[in-house]
Coordinates of C-alpha atoms in Angstrom, one line a residue:
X29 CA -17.0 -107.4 -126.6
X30 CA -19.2 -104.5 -126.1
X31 CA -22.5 -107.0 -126.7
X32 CA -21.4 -109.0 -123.4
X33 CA -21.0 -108.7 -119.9
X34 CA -18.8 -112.0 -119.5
X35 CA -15.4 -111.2 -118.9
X36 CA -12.8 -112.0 -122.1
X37 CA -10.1 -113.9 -121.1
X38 CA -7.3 -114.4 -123.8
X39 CA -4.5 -116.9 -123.5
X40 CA -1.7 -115.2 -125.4
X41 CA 0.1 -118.7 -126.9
X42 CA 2.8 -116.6 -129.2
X43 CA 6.5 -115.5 -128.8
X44 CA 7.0 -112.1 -127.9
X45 CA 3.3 -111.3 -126.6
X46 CA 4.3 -107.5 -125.4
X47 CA 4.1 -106.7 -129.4
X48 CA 0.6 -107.8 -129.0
X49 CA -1.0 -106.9 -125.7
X50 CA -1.9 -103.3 -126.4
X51 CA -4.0 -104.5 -129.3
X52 CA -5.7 -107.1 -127.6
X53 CA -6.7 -105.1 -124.7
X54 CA -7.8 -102.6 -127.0
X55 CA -10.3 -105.4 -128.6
X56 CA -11.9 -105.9 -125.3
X57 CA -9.8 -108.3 -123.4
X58 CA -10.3 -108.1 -119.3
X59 CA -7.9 -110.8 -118.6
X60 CA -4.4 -111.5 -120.5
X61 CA -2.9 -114.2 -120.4
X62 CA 1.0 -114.9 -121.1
X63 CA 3.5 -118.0 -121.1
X64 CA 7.2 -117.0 -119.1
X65 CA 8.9 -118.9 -121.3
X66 CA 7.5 -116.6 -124.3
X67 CA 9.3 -113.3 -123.3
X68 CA 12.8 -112.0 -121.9
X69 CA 10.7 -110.1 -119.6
X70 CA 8.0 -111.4 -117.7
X71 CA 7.4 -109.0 -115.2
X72 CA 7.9 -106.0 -117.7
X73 CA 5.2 -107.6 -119.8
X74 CA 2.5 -107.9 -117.1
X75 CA 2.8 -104.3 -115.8
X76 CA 2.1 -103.4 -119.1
X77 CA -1.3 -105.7 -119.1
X78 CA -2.3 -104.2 -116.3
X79 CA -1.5 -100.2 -116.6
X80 CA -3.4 -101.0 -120.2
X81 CA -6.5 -101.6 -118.3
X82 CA -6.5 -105.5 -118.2
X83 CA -5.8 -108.1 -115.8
X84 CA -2.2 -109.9 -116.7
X85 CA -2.3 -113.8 -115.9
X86 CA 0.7 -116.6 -116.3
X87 CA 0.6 -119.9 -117.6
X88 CA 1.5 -123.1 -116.4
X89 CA 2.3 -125.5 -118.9
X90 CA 2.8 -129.1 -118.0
X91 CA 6.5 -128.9 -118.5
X92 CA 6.8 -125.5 -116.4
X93 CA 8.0 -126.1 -112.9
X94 CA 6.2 -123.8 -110.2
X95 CA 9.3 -122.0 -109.3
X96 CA 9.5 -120.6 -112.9
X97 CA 5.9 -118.8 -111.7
X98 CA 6.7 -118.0 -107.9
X99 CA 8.4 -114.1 -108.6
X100 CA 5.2 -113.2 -110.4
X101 CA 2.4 -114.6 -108.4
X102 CA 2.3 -111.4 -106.6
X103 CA 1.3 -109.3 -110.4
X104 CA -1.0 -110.9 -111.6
X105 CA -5.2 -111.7 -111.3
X106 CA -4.9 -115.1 -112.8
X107 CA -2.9 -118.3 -113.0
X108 CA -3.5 -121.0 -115.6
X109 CA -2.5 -124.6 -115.1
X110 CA -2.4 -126.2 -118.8
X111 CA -3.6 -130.3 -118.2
X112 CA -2.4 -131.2 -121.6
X113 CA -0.2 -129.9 -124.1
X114 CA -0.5 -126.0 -125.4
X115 CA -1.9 -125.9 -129.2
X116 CA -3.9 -129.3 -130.0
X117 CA -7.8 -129.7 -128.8
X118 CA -9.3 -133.4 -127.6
X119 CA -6.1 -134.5 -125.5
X120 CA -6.5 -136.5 -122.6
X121 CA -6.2 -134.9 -119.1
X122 CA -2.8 -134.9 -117.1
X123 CA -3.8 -135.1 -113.5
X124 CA -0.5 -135.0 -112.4
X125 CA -0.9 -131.1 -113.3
X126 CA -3.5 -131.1 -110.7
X127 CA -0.6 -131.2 -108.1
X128 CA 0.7 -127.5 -109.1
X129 CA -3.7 -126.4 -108.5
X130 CA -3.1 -127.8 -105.3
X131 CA 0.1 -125.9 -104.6
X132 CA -1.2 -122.2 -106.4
X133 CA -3.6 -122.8 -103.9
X134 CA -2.0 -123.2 -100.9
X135 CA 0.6 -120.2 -101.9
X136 CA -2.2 -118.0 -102.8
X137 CA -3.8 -118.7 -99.0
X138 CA -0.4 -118.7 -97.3
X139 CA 1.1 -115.1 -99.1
X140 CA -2.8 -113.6 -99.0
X141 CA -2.5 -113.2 -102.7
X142 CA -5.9 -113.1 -104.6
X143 CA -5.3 -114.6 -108.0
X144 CA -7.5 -116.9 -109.9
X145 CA -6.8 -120.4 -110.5
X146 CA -7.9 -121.7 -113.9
X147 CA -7.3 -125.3 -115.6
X148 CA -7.2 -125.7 -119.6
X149 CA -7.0 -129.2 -121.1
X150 CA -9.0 -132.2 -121.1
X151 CA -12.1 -131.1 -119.0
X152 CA -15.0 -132.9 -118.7
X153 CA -17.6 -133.6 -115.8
X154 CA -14.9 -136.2 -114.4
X155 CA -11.7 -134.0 -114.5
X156 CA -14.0 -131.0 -113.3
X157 CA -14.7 -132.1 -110.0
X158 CA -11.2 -133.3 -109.6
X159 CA -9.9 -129.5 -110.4
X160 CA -12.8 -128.2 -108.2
X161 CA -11.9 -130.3 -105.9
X162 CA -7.9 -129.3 -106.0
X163 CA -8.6 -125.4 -106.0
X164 CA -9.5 -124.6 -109.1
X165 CA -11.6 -120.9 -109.4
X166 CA -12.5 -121.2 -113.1
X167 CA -12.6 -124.0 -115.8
X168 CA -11.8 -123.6 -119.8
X169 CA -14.3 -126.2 -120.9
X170 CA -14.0 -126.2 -125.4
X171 CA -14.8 -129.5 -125.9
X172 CA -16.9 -130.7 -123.1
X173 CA -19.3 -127.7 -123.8
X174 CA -19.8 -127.9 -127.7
X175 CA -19.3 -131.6 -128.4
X176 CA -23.0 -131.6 -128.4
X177 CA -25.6 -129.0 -129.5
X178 CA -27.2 -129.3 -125.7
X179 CA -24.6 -126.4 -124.4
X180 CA -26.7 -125.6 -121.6
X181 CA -27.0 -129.4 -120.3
X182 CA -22.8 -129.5 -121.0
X183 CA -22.5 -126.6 -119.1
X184 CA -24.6 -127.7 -116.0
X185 CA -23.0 -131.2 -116.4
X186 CA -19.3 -129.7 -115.2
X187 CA -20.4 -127.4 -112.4

């Protein structure tokens, strides 16, 4: 971390993540990331991210309704909308998800809350401009980026 400027965001995809946050804030992280079905207490768990000196985030994966999310929207910096299935890289895109970007969106103008949007799963310069187009702040991009040894033209390709 100390070599870069670029803000580390870690998606904590593990049971229990409060055993773990304190060590990965120490090893640079700026942005945490956590699942609510992954702890007994979510809100507990992202006031710790954030008096650790990190920015606490919550996940959306496909099969977690919005209303799981709402009581936490106002704690954290980041939201992340999963468009396929947590664990397994190269699956196809779930636009469907793109429905909950639209709605984070619209809560996050309606309450003035200032969290980031970010989609995970399935991007490439198609699905990018459909999440840019939903709301989306901030794109995870694995495959689409290093498919190819011509990051920079990969990169440029989804903006």
């Amino acid at each position: 971390k100390p070599k870069s400027s670029i803000p580390l965001d870690v998606h904590l995809m593990i049971d229990n993540p409060e055993i773990f946050i304190e060590q990965f804030i120490i090893a640079g992280s700026d942005y945490l990331t956590i699942h609510v079905e992954s702890t007994k207490n979510v809100e507990a768990s992202l006031r710790m991210i954030r008096d650790l000196g990190a920015k606490p985030g919550i996940t959306a994966r496909p099969g977690t309704a919005l209303e799981q999310l709402k009581p936490f929207l106002h704690l954290v910096d980041l939201v992340l909308v999963m468009t396929v299935e947590p664990g397994f890289g190269g699956q196809k895109f779930m636009e469907s998800q793109l429905e909950k970007v639209k709605e984070l969106k619209s809560i996050r103008e309606e309450k003035k809350l200032n969290y980031l949007i970010e989609v995970d799963g399935g991007i490439n310069p198609d699905t990018a401009k459909l999440c840019w187009e939903a709301g989306a702040d901030v794109l995870v991009a694995g495959s689409a980026i290093f498919s190819t040894n011509d990051y920079k033209s990969n990169i440029e390709a989804l903006k």
